[in-house]
């Protein structure tokens, strides 16, 4: 560890306890090793003093549950160090696995309810009488014939998309809507629902880029790099 | 060791009992030892369809309460030597038996018979749960109507929770003429929604009603299209490879033939 020019882990003493600042540019495993080295080999009276709260700041880095477990494991070397908080800069410190989208498959049949937290990609059909509900967005690769409720805890920025878009009812946050009695059968292709002026609107996915420019992929962005 | 198959649908009146009677008879005609168990306690019908009503001495509840052995309750069919029926009780209700008791009885019957076919009551309550619990396999009967398909979907969901193998589908009362007009769902649409394997398509056929009032299943009649469809279903149950597509086409062919005759 001595060959590092600048330490990846900076320790600061504050009134509340010890602040561990982790360099986000270093690999996480190297940081763990550095912390372990410091805790094990650097003799200092802080390690053996009374119970000390520890705050860990990850910088602009998110870690997985396994990484968090490892991190806490390292700190358990010194019994008097109590990990009180783990924080990342401007985002939740825990990264949900596979880029935040959960993938599930199957058939949601009449009377069945699939509930989920976060964005959900569902491979299969949601049949009439079945219900798919999530706090985030819902993407159905299959036929959506039942009820879909996205943003079930009030998030109004979510969307519901399905390759075969034939829902009996749609809900986004608190807004409830049903498709017109005579569905326009001429509309082919994938469609999605979103909130527009507290009403649910349905459009072709081709229009999604205009509504959510931050989601849109453009080739020239990459060319300019 | 035989196999137990429950015939269920959720919705009433789509042809569970007719299907049970015909598949049971068709299997027996091929020399299999078959036992039909009517679990629709309080609304028994299977004995009537088979024309065995006047032979009932003991019923399902008698067997379960220990008033008789299951051997005593078995009624031999009039025409098939290898077909037997355990009728439901008419004066009791569904709560007269428990699922554990039925499971034990079905297990006993499976020792003796090649196929134990359980005719399930309509609905998804106690009677359904009791009927399903002893079954190795399930056949879901539906008609190509929205209501029936919706209920079938619900039932398939419930069956998946139980320890029953993947259910198979029979589309009953199919009317190709009506489908052509767009007045009835296509078989493909039904299979698409329910997402289970198709075991057979049974055309709507008045000879089923005729057979019912005479008390003998339609499979006996060689010319009856519905009877032939049921015989094909029975062959598929026995693992014979009757590919789905030809089966469906054959159903369609019968109808074409019938409509040609009608035109003439």
Short mmCIF file of C-alpha atoms in Angstrom, two decimals:
data_model
loop_
_atom_site.label_atom_id
_atom_site.label_comp_id
_atom_site.label_asym_id
_atom_site.label_seq_id
_atom_site.Cartn_x
_atom_site.Cartn_y
_atom_site.Cartn_z
CA UNK A 1 0.00 0.00 0.00
CA UNK A 2 2.97 2.29 0.54
CA UNK A 3 3.55 2.55 -3.20
CA UNK A 4 0.34 4.52 -3.61
CA UNK A 5 1.09 8.15 -4.20
CA UNK A 6 -2.11 9.37 -2.72
CA UNK A 7 -4.11 7.16 -0.35
CA UNK A 8 -7.42 5.93 -1.69
CA UNK A 9 -8.88 6.13 1.79
CA UNK A 10 -8.78 9.38 3.71
CA UNK A 11 -9.72 9.29 7.37
CA UNK A 12 -10.94 12.42 9.09
CA UNK A 13 -11.91 12.92 12.66
CA UNK A 14 -15.09 14.90 13.22
CA UNK A 15 -17.24 15.69 16.22
CA UNK A 16 -19.64 12.87 15.31
CA UNK A 17 -16.94 10.27 14.80
CA UNK A 18 -14.61 9.07 12.08
CA UNK A 19 -15.22 9.97 8.47
CA UNK A 20 -13.85 7.57 5.86
CA UNK A 21 -13.61 9.16 2.42
CA UNK A 22 -13.17 6.57 -0.31
CA UNK A 23 -11.70 7.55 -3.66
CA UNK A 24 -14.29 6.71 -6.32
CA UNK A 25 -11.65 6.32 -9.03
CA UNK A 26 -9.93 3.39 -7.34
CA UNK A 27 -11.27 -0.15 -7.67
CA UNK A 28 -13.44 -1.06 -4.74
CA UNK A 29 -11.44 -4.16 -3.88
CA UNK A 30 -8.25 -2.08 -3.59
CA UNK A 31 -10.04 0.30 -1.22
CA UNK A 32 -11.18 -2.60 0.92
CA UNK A 33 -7.62 -3.88 1.08
CA UNK A 34 -6.37 -0.45 2.07
CA UNK A 35 -8.93 -0.11 4.85
CA UNK A 36 -8.10 -3.60 6.07
CA UNK A 37 -4.39 -2.76 6.06
CA UNK A 38 -4.98 0.44 7.98
CA UNK A 39 -7.19 -1.19 10.57
CA UNK A 40 -4.93 -4.18 11.07
CA UNK A 41 -1.42 -2.81 10.86
CA UNK A 42 -1.46 0.85 11.65
CA UNK A 43 -1.35 0.98 15.41
CA UNK A 44 -3.05 3.97 16.78
CA UNK A 45 -4.94 4.68 19.93
CA UNK A 46 -8.14 5.53 17.98
CA UNK A 47 -8.54 1.88 17.02
CA UNK A 48 -8.48 0.80 20.67
CA UNK A 49 -10.39 3.70 22.19
CA UNK A 50 -14.05 3.82 23.20
CA UNK A 51 -16.89 3.02 20.74
CA UNK A 52 -16.55 5.34 17.77
CA UNK A 53 -19.18 5.90 15.09
CA UNK A 54 -17.95 5.61 11.51
CA UNK A 55 -19.38 7.44 8.52
CA UNK A 56 -18.35 6.16 5.09
CA UNK A 57 -18.55 8.37 2.05
CA UNK A 58 -18.27 6.56 -1.27
CA UNK A 59 -18.06 9.61 -3.51
CA UNK A 60 -19.84 9.13 -6.83
CA UNK A 61 -19.93 5.37 -6.54
CA UNK A 62 -22.68 2.89 -5.85
CA UNK A 63 -22.00 -0.49 -4.31
CA UNK A 64 -23.89 -3.78 -4.33
CA UNK A 65 -25.24 -5.53 -1.27
CA UNK A 66 -22.35 -7.98 -1.38
CA UNK A 67 -19.84 -5.17 -1.46
CA UNK A 68 -21.58 -3.51 1.47
CA UNK A 69 -21.33 -6.79 3.38
CA UNK A 70 -17.60 -6.99 2.65
CA UNK A 71 -17.15 -3.38 3.72
CA UNK A 72 -18.88 -3.97 7.03
CA UNK A 73 -16.88 -7.16 7.47
CA UNK A 74 -13.64 -5.19 7.21
CA UNK A 75 -14.75 -2.76 9.87
CA UNK A 76 -15.68 -5.60 12.19
CA UNK A 77 -11.92 -6.17 12.72
CA UNK A 78 -12.01 -3.37 15.27
CA UNK A 79 -14.81 -3.94 17.71
CA UNK A 80 -15.05 -0.31 18.77
CA UNK A 81 -15.71 0.99 15.26
CA UNK A 82 -19.41 1.11 14.53
CA UNK A 83 -20.45 1.77 10.94
CA UNK A 84 -23.24 4.26 11.29
CA UNK A 85 -23.80 5.39 7.72
CA UNK A 86 -22.75 4.71 4.16
CA UNK A 87 -23.39 7.46 1.66
CA UNK A 88 -22.84 8.15 -1.99
CA UNK A 89 -22.80 11.61 -3.49
CA UNK A 90 -26.21 12.62 -4.79
CA UNK A 91 -27.62 9.09 -5.20
CA UNK A 92 -28.55 6.09 -3.09
CA UNK A 93 -25.42 4.20 -2.14
CA UNK A 94 -26.90 0.78 -3.02
CA UNK A 95 -26.94 -0.11 -6.67
CA UNK A 96 -29.79 -2.46 -7.48
CA UNK A 97 -28.50 -5.39 -9.44
CA UNK A 98 -28.54 -5.31 -13.26
CA UNK A 99 -28.75 -1.57 -13.78
CA UNK A 100 -31.88 -1.05 -11.75
CA UNK A 101 -34.23 -3.06 -13.94
CA UNK A 102 -35.58 -6.28 -12.57
CA UNK A 103 -36.27 -9.01 -15.11
CA UNK A 104 -39.08 -11.46 -14.48
CA UNK A 105 -40.95 -13.83 -16.76
CA UNK A 106 -44.10 -15.94 -16.73
CA UNK A 107 -47.80 -15.38 -17.17
CA UNK A 108 -49.86 -13.22 -14.84
CA UNK A 109 -53.27 -14.84 -14.93
CA UNK A 110 -56.68 -13.66 -13.84
CA UNK A 111 -56.69 -13.05 -10.10
CA UNK A 112 -52.92 -12.93 -9.78
CA UNK A 113 -50.99 -9.84 -8.73
CA UNK A 114 -47.31 -9.22 -9.35
CA UNK A 115 -45.92 -6.51 -7.08
CA UNK A 116 -42.45 -5.09 -7.40
CA UNK A 117 -40.32 -2.20 -6.20
CA UNK A 118 -38.41 -0.36 -8.89
CA UNK A 119 -38.42 -0.69 -12.65
CA UNK A 120 -39.69 -3.99 -13.95
CA UNK A 121 -39.17 -5.78 -17.23
CA UNK A 122 -41.68 -8.59 -17.57
CA UNK A 123 -41.27 -11.21 -20.29
CA UNK A 124 -44.69 -12.78 -20.75
CA UNK A 125 -48.35 -11.93 -20.77
CA UNK A 126 -50.53 -10.10 -18.30
CA UNK A 127 -53.98 -11.60 -18.85
CA UNK A 128 -57.34 -9.91 -18.27
CA UNK A 129 -58.05 -9.88 -14.55
CA UNK A 130 -54.34 -10.07 -13.77
CA UNK A 131 -52.45 -7.15 -12.27
CA UNK A 132 -48.87 -5.93 -12.51
CA UNK A 133 -47.87 -3.23 -10.04
CA UNK A 134 -44.59 -1.52 -9.46
CA UNK A 135 -43.23 1.61 -7.80
CA UNK A 136 -41.23 2.29 -10.95
CA UNK A 137 -41.83 1.87 -14.66
CA UNK A 138 -43.29 -1.30 -16.17
CA UNK A 139 -42.12 -2.75 -19.46
CA UNK A 140 -43.94 -5.80 -20.77
CA UNK A 141 -42.36 -7.89 -23.51
CA UNK A 142 -45.55 -9.71 -24.33
CA UNK A 143 -49.23 -8.89 -24.22
CA UNK A 144 -50.54 -6.51 -21.60
CA UNK A 145 -54.24 -7.38 -21.41
CA UNK A 146 -54.84 -6.84 -17.70
CA UNK A 147 -54.24 -4.01 -15.27
CA UNK A 148 -50.90 -2.24 -14.98
CA UNK A 149 -50.12 0.20 -12.18
CA UNK A 150 -46.78 1.99 -12.42
CA UNK A 151 -45.47 4.48 -9.90
CA UNK A 152 -47.67 2.93 -7.25
CA UNK A 153 -46.06 5.09 -4.56
CA UNK A 154 -46.67 8.32 -6.38
CA UNK A 155 -43.83 8.61 -8.90
CA UNK A 156 -45.38 10.47 -11.84
CA UNK A 157 -42.40 10.23 -14.18
CA UNK A 158 -42.82 6.50 -14.82
CA UNK A 159 -44.10 4.87 -17.99
CA UNK A 160 -45.89 1.66 -18.90
CA UNK A 161 -44.81 0.05 -22.17
CA UNK A 162 -45.91 -3.20 -23.76
CA UNK A 163 -45.30 -4.91 -27.07
CA UNK A 164 -49.00 -5.78 -27.31
CA UNK A 165 -50.79 -2.91 -25.63
CA UNK A 166 -54.33 -4.02 -24.74
CA UNK A 167 -54.77 -3.17 -21.05
CA UNK A 168 -58.14 -3.33 -19.34
CA UNK A 169 -57.03 -0.46 -17.16
CA UNK A 170 -53.95 1.68 -16.62
CA UNK A 171 -52.83 3.44 -13.48
CA UNK A 172 -49.88 5.77 -13.10
CA UNK A 173 -49.36 7.13 -9.59
CA UNK A 174 -52.87 8.22 -8.53
CA UNK A 175 -54.34 8.56 -12.01
CA UNK A 176 -56.65 5.86 -13.34
CA UNK A 177 -57.58 5.46 -16.97
CA UNK A 178 -59.09 2.91 -19.25
CA UNK A 179 -58.64 2.59 -22.98
CA UNK A 180 -61.48 3.73 -25.21
CA UNK A 181 -64.21 1.13 -25.71
CA UNK A 182 -63.36 0.85 -29.37
CA UNK A 183 -59.64 0.35 -29.45
CA UNK A 184 -58.01 1.55 -32.60
CA UNK A 185 -56.94 -1.77 -34.10
CA UNK A 186 -54.97 -0.08 -36.85
CA UNK A 187 -52.29 0.98 -34.35
CA UNK A 188 -49.51 -1.54 -34.62
CA UNK A 189 -46.15 -1.60 -32.89
CA UNK A 190 -45.13 -1.07 -29.34
CA UNK A 191 -46.91 1.57 -27.32
CA UNK A 192 -46.46 3.18 -23.95
CA UNK A 193 -48.48 5.19 -21.44
CA UNK A 194 -47.28 8.21 -19.47
CA UNK A 195 -48.68 11.06 -17.44
CA UNK A 196 -49.41 14.29 -19.31
CA UNK A 197 -51.06 17.11 -17.33
CA UNK A 198 -52.29 14.58 -14.75
CA UNK A 199 -53.95 12.49 -17.43
CA UNK A 200 -52.74 9.25 -18.88
CA UNK A 201 -51.70 9.51 -22.50
CA UNK A 202 -50.78 6.64 -24.80
CA UNK A 203 -48.35 6.99 -27.67
CA UNK A 204 -46.18 4.94 -29.94
CA UNK A 205 -42.71 4.25 -28.50
CA UNK A 206 -41.28 6.25 -31.39
CA UNK A 207 -42.44 9.35 -29.57
CA UNK A 208 -40.80 8.40 -26.29
CA UNK A 209 -37.56 10.16 -27.24
CA UNK A 210 -39.29 13.50 -27.59
CA UNK A 211 -41.04 13.16 -24.26
CA UNK A 212 -38.04 11.87 -22.36
CA UNK A 213 -35.00 13.31 -24.17
CA UNK A 214 -32.73 12.07 -21.39
CA UNK A 215 -33.59 8.50 -22.33
CA UNK A 216 -33.00 8.85 -26.01
CA UNK A 217 -30.04 7.25 -27.63
CA UNK A 218 -28.46 9.17 -30.48
CA UNK A 219 -25.62 8.01 -32.59
CA UNK A 220 -23.93 11.39 -32.87
CA UNK A 221 -23.44 11.62 -29.12
CA UNK A 222 -21.02 8.76 -29.38
CA UNK A 223 -19.36 10.06 -32.53
CA UNK A 224 -18.49 13.34 -30.85
CA UNK A 225 -16.61 11.55 -28.10
CA UNK B 1 -49.87 -47.51 -10.71
CA UNK B 2 -52.30 -45.43 -12.70
CA UNK B 3 -52.67 -41.77 -13.35
CA UNK B 4 -55.26 -39.41 -11.94
CA UNK B 5 -56.57 -36.61 -14.13
CA UNK B 6 -58.88 -33.86 -12.94
CA UNK B 7 -61.25 -32.26 -15.44
CA UNK B 8 -61.96 -28.69 -14.43
CA UNK B 9 -62.98 -25.32 -15.89
CA UNK B 10 -63.94 -22.73 -13.30
CA UNK B 11 -67.03 -21.67 -15.19
CA UNK B 12 -70.08 -23.91 -15.11
CA UNK B 13 -71.75 -25.37 -18.14
CA UNK B 14 -68.74 -25.52 -20.47
CA UNK B 15 -68.76 -29.32 -20.60
CA UNK B 16 -66.67 -30.71 -17.76
CA UNK B 17 -68.97 -33.62 -17.09
CA UNK B 18 -69.48 -34.37 -20.79
CA UNK B 19 -65.73 -34.29 -21.29
CA UNK B 20 -65.12 -36.57 -18.29
CA UNK B 21 -67.72 -39.08 -19.48
CA UNK B 22 -66.45 -39.13 -23.06
CA UNK B 23 -62.75 -39.25 -22.32
CA UNK B 24 -63.36 -41.96 -19.71
CA UNK B 25 -65.41 -44.01 -22.13
CA UNK B 26 -62.95 -43.51 -24.97
CA UNK B 27 -60.07 -44.68 -22.78
CA UNK B 28 -62.10 -47.70 -21.67
CA UNK B 29 -62.96 -48.54 -25.30
CA UNK B 30 -59.23 -48.77 -25.94
CA UNK B 31 -59.01 -51.38 -23.22
CA UNK B 32 -57.80 -49.21 -20.36
CA UNK B 33 -59.14 -49.68 -16.89
CA UNK B 34 -60.83 -46.42 -16.03
CA UNK B 35 -62.54 -45.10 -12.93
CA UNK B 36 -64.62 -41.92 -13.10
CA UNK B 37 -65.03 -40.07 -9.82
CA UNK B 38 -67.79 -37.48 -9.59
CA UNK B 39 -66.80 -34.91 -6.96
CA UNK B 40 -69.70 -32.55 -7.64
CA UNK B 41 -71.39 -33.49 -4.38
CA UNK B 42 -74.98 -32.26 -4.22
CA UNK B 43 -75.22 -31.69 -7.98
CA UNK B 44 -74.24 -35.03 -9.42
CA UNK B 45 -74.59 -35.43 -13.17
CA UNK B 46 -72.00 -37.87 -14.37
CA UNK B 47 -74.15 -40.91 -13.53
CA UNK B 48 -77.01 -39.43 -15.57
CA UNK B 49 -74.83 -38.85 -18.63
CA UNK B 50 -73.64 -42.44 -18.45
CA UNK B 51 -77.16 -43.74 -17.84
CA UNK B 52 -76.17 -45.33 -14.54
CA UNK B 53 -78.37 -43.31 -12.19
CA UNK B 54 -80.65 -46.21 -11.32
CA UNK B 55 -77.74 -48.43 -10.24
CA UNK B 56 -76.43 -46.21 -7.47
CA UNK B 57 -76.40 -47.89 -4.07
CA UNK B 58 -73.39 -46.31 -2.41
CA UNK B 59 -71.78 -42.99 -3.26
CA UNK B 60 -68.56 -41.04 -2.70
CA UNK B 61 -69.57 -39.80 0.75
CA UNK B 62 -70.46 -43.36 1.81
CA UNK B 63 -66.97 -44.50 0.85
CA UNK B 64 -65.31 -41.63 2.67
CA UNK B 65 -67.43 -42.02 5.78
CA UNK B 66 -66.63 -45.73 5.81
CA UNK B 67 -70.19 -46.96 5.24
CA UNK B 68 -68.87 -49.17 2.47
CA UNK B 69 -65.63 -50.07 0.74
CA UNK B 70 -64.76 -48.32 -2.49
CA UNK B 71 -65.20 -51.69 -4.22
CA UNK B 72 -68.85 -51.68 -3.23
CA UNK B 73 -69.40 -48.16 -4.50
CA UNK B 74 -67.87 -48.80 -7.93
CA UNK B 75 -70.58 -49.03 -10.57
CA UNK B 76 -69.66 -50.93 -13.70
CA UNK B 77 -70.64 -49.27 -16.96
CA UNK B 78 -73.43 -50.78 -19.06
CA UNK B 79 -71.36 -51.11 -22.20
CA UNK B 80 -67.68 -51.01 -21.24
CA UNK B 81 -66.36 -53.73 -18.96
CA UNK B 82 -63.36 -51.67 -17.94
CA UNK B 83 -65.21 -48.46 -17.07
CA UNK B 84 -66.33 -47.78 -13.50
CA UNK B 85 -67.98 -44.87 -11.75
CA UNK B 86 -67.96 -43.62 -8.18
CA UNK B 87 -70.97 -41.31 -8.10
CA UNK B 88 -71.23 -38.18 -5.96
CA UNK B 89 -73.73 -37.99 -3.12
CA UNK B 90 -76.81 -35.97 -3.93
CA UNK B 91 -78.16 -35.23 -0.46
CA UNK B 92 -74.92 -33.84 1.04
CA UNK B 93 -72.75 -30.86 0.14
CA UNK B 94 -69.11 -30.22 -0.69
CA UNK B 95 -68.06 -30.01 2.95
CA UNK B 96 -68.97 -33.68 3.47
CA UNK B 97 -65.46 -34.68 2.34
CA UNK B 98 -62.03 -33.31 3.14
CA UNK B 99 -59.21 -32.93 0.68
CA UNK B 100 -57.06 -35.42 2.61
CA UNK B 101 -59.81 -38.08 2.47
CA UNK B 102 -60.19 -37.60 -1.28
CA UNK B 103 -56.44 -37.70 -1.79
CA UNK B 104 -56.31 -41.06 0.03
CA UNK B 105 -59.21 -42.48 -1.97
CA UNK B 106 -57.72 -41.39 -5.31
CA UNK B 107 -54.39 -42.93 -4.28
CA UNK B 108 -56.17 -46.23 -3.55
CA UNK B 109 -58.02 -46.14 -6.86
CA UNK B 110 -54.80 -45.43 -8.74
CA UNK B 111 -53.47 -48.80 -7.54
CA UNK B 112 -56.28 -50.59 -9.36
CA UNK B 113 -56.99 -48.47 -12.41
CA UNK B 114 -54.95 -47.17 -15.34
CA UNK B 115 -56.77 -43.86 -15.27
CA UNK B 116 -58.75 -42.17 -12.51
CA UNK B 117 -60.71 -39.28 -13.99
CA UNK B 118 -62.00 -36.76 -11.48
CA UNK B 119 -64.96 -34.66 -12.55
CA UNK B 120 -64.57 -31.35 -10.75
CA UNK B 121 -67.45 -29.08 -9.71
CA UNK B 122 -67.71 -25.54 -11.11
CA UNK B 123 -66.24 -22.73 -9.09
CA UNK B 124 -62.93 -22.33 -7.28
CA UNK B 125 -64.05 -22.98 -3.73
CA UNK B 126 -63.86 -26.03 -1.49
CA UNK B 127 -65.22 -28.48 -4.07
CA UNK B 128 -62.58 -27.42 -6.59
CA UNK B 129 -59.78 -27.64 -4.03
CA UNK B 130 -60.87 -31.10 -2.94
CA UNK B 131 -61.07 -32.37 -6.49
CA UNK B 132 -57.69 -31.01 -7.52
CA UNK B 133 -55.67 -32.22 -4.59
CA UNK B 134 -55.39 -35.87 -5.60
CA UNK B 135 -54.75 -35.26 -9.27
CA UNK B 136 -51.48 -35.90 -11.09
CA UNK B 137 -52.65 -34.00 -14.13
CA UNK B 138 -55.31 -31.49 -15.01
CA UNK B 139 -57.43 -30.90 -18.07
CA UNK B 140 -58.96 -27.44 -18.33
CA UNK B 141 -62.11 -27.26 -20.43
CA UNK B 142 -63.18 -23.97 -21.92
CA UNK B 143 -65.47 -22.74 -24.64
CA UNK B 144 -64.24 -20.04 -27.04
CA UNK B 145 -66.04 -17.31 -25.12
CA UNK B 146 -64.60 -14.45 -23.14
CA UNK B 147 -66.21 -15.43 -19.86
CA UNK B 148 -65.15 -19.05 -20.03
CA UNK B 149 -61.60 -18.15 -21.06
CA UNK B 150 -61.34 -15.65 -18.21
CA UNK B 151 -62.40 -18.28 -15.69
CA UNK B 152 -60.14 -20.89 -17.26
CA UNK B 153 -57.25 -18.46 -16.87
CA UNK B 154 -58.04 -18.05 -13.19
CA UNK B 155 -58.25 -21.80 -12.72
CA UNK B 156 -54.92 -22.38 -14.49
CA UNK B 157 -53.37 -19.87 -12.10
CA UNK B 158 -54.77 -21.82 -9.15
CA UNK B 159 -53.68 -25.16 -10.59
CA UNK B 160 -50.14 -23.88 -10.99
CA UNK B 161 -50.08 -23.24 -7.25
CA UNK B 162 -51.14 -26.82 -6.51
CA UNK B 163 -48.88 -29.77 -7.12
CA UNK B 164 -50.60 -30.62 -10.39
CA UNK B 165 -48.61 -31.02 -13.59
CA UNK B 166 -48.95 -28.38 -16.26
CA UNK B 167 -52.64 -28.26 -17.22
CA UNK B 168 -53.77 -29.19 -20.72
CA UNK B 169 -56.50 -27.41 -22.61
CA UNK B 170 -59.63 -28.64 -24.33
CA UNK B 171 -61.56 -26.07 -26.34
CA UNK B 172 -65.14 -27.25 -26.35
CA UNK B 173 -68.17 -26.26 -28.43
CA UNK B 174 -66.12 -24.80 -31.22
CA UNK B 175 -68.17 -23.37 -34.08
CA UNK B 176 -65.99 -22.62 -37.13
CA UNK B 177 -68.83 -20.85 -38.94
CA UNK B 178 -69.21 -18.42 -36.07
CA UNK B 179 -65.45 -17.97 -35.85
CA UNK B 180 -65.37 -17.03 -39.53
CA UNK B 181 -67.90 -14.26 -38.86
CA UNK B 182 -65.76 -12.99 -36.01
CA UNK B 183 -68.51 -13.89 -33.55
CA UNK B 184 -66.38 -16.41 -31.68
CA UNK B 185 -62.76 -16.52 -30.55
CA UNK B 186 -60.31 -18.51 -32.64
CA UNK B 187 -58.64 -21.53 -31.08
CA UNK B 188 -55.31 -19.78 -31.58
CA UNK B 189 -56.50 -16.76 -29.63
CA UNK B 190 -57.67 -18.94 -26.76
CA UNK B 191 -54.37 -20.84 -26.66
CA UNK B 192 -52.48 -17.55 -26.92
CA UNK B 193 -54.17 -16.10 -23.87
CA UNK B 194 -54.09 -19.22 -21.73
CA UNK B 195 -50.55 -20.19 -22.75
CA UNK B 196 -50.92 -23.92 -22.09
CA UNK B 197 -50.74 -26.97 -24.36
CA UNK B 198 -53.81 -27.77 -26.42
CA UNK B 199 -55.11 -31.29 -25.91
CA UNK B 200 -57.97 -31.06 -28.34
CA UNK B 201 -60.72 -29.06 -29.98
CA UNK B 202 -64.24 -30.44 -29.70
CA UNK B 203 -66.73 -29.05 -32.19
CA UNK B 204 -70.15 -27.95 -31.10
CA UNK B 205 -72.36 -30.88 -31.94
CA UNK B 206 -76.01 -31.55 -31.26
CA UNK B 207 -75.38 -35.25 -30.98
CA UNK B 208 -73.77 -34.49 -27.59
CA UNK B 209 -77.16 -33.31 -26.38
CA UNK B 210 -78.83 -36.31 -28.02
CA UNK B 211 -76.33 -38.63 -26.38
CA UNK B 212 -76.86 -36.96 -23.03
CA UNK B 213 -80.57 -37.49 -23.04
CA UNK B 214 -80.11 -41.12 -24.03
CA UNK B 215 -77.55 -41.72 -21.34
CA UNK B 216 -74.73 -42.91 -23.51
CA UNK B 217 -71.61 -40.92 -24.31
CA UNK B 218 -71.12 -39.62 -27.85
CA UNK B 219 -67.86 -41.51 -28.38
CA UNK B 220 -69.87 -44.65 -29.16
CA UNK B 221 -71.18 -43.03 -32.32
CA UNK B 222 -68.61 -43.39 -35.06
CA UNK B 223 -70.02 -40.58 -37.17
CA UNK B 224 -70.30 -38.01 -34.42
CA UNK B 225 -67.61 -35.32 -34.87
CA UNK B 226 -67.48 -34.44 -31.19
CA UNK B 227 -67.16 -38.13 -30.34
CA UNK B 228 -64.23 -38.47 -32.71
CA UNK B 229 -62.58 -35.41 -31.21
CA UNK B 230 -62.91 -36.98 -27.76
CA UNK B 231 -61.40 -40.23 -29.01
CA UNK B 232 -58.44 -38.28 -30.33
CA UNK B 233 -58.09 -36.60 -26.96
CA UNK B 234 -58.07 -40.02 -25.30
CA UNK B 235 -55.33 -41.19 -27.64
CA UNK B 236 -53.23 -38.16 -26.80
CA UNK B 237 -53.72 -38.76 -23.09
CA UNK B 238 -52.22 -42.21 -23.57
CA UNK B 239 -49.13 -40.57 -25.00
CA UNK B 240 -49.89 -41.41 -28.59
CA UNK B 241 -48.43 -38.84 -30.91
CA UNK B 242 -51.43 -37.33 -32.60
CA UNK B 243 -49.92 -33.99 -33.60
CA UNK B 244 -51.95 -30.99 -32.54
CA UNK B 245 -52.25 -29.44 -35.94
CA UNK B 246 -53.82 -32.43 -37.72
CA UNK B 247 -56.18 -32.81 -34.79
CA UNK B 248 -57.31 -29.27 -35.17
CA UNK B 249 -57.54 -29.54 -38.90
CA UNK B 250 -59.51 -32.72 -38.57
CA UNK B 251 -61.97 -30.86 -36.36
CA UNK B 252 -62.19 -28.22 -39.06
CA UNK B 253 -62.56 -30.84 -41.73
CA UNK B 254 -65.56 -32.39 -40.02
CA UNK B 255 -67.16 -29.05 -39.90
CA UNK B 256 -66.51 -28.33 -43.52
CA UNK B 257 -68.02 -31.68 -44.37
CA UNK B 258 -71.01 -30.91 -42.25
CA UNK B 259 -71.51 -27.50 -43.80
CA UNK B 260 -71.17 -28.96 -47.29
CA UNK B 261 -73.85 -31.45 -46.46
CA UNK B 262 -75.90 -28.59 -45.07
CA UNK B 263 -75.53 -26.64 -48.28
CA UNK B 264 -76.63 -29.66 -50.26
#
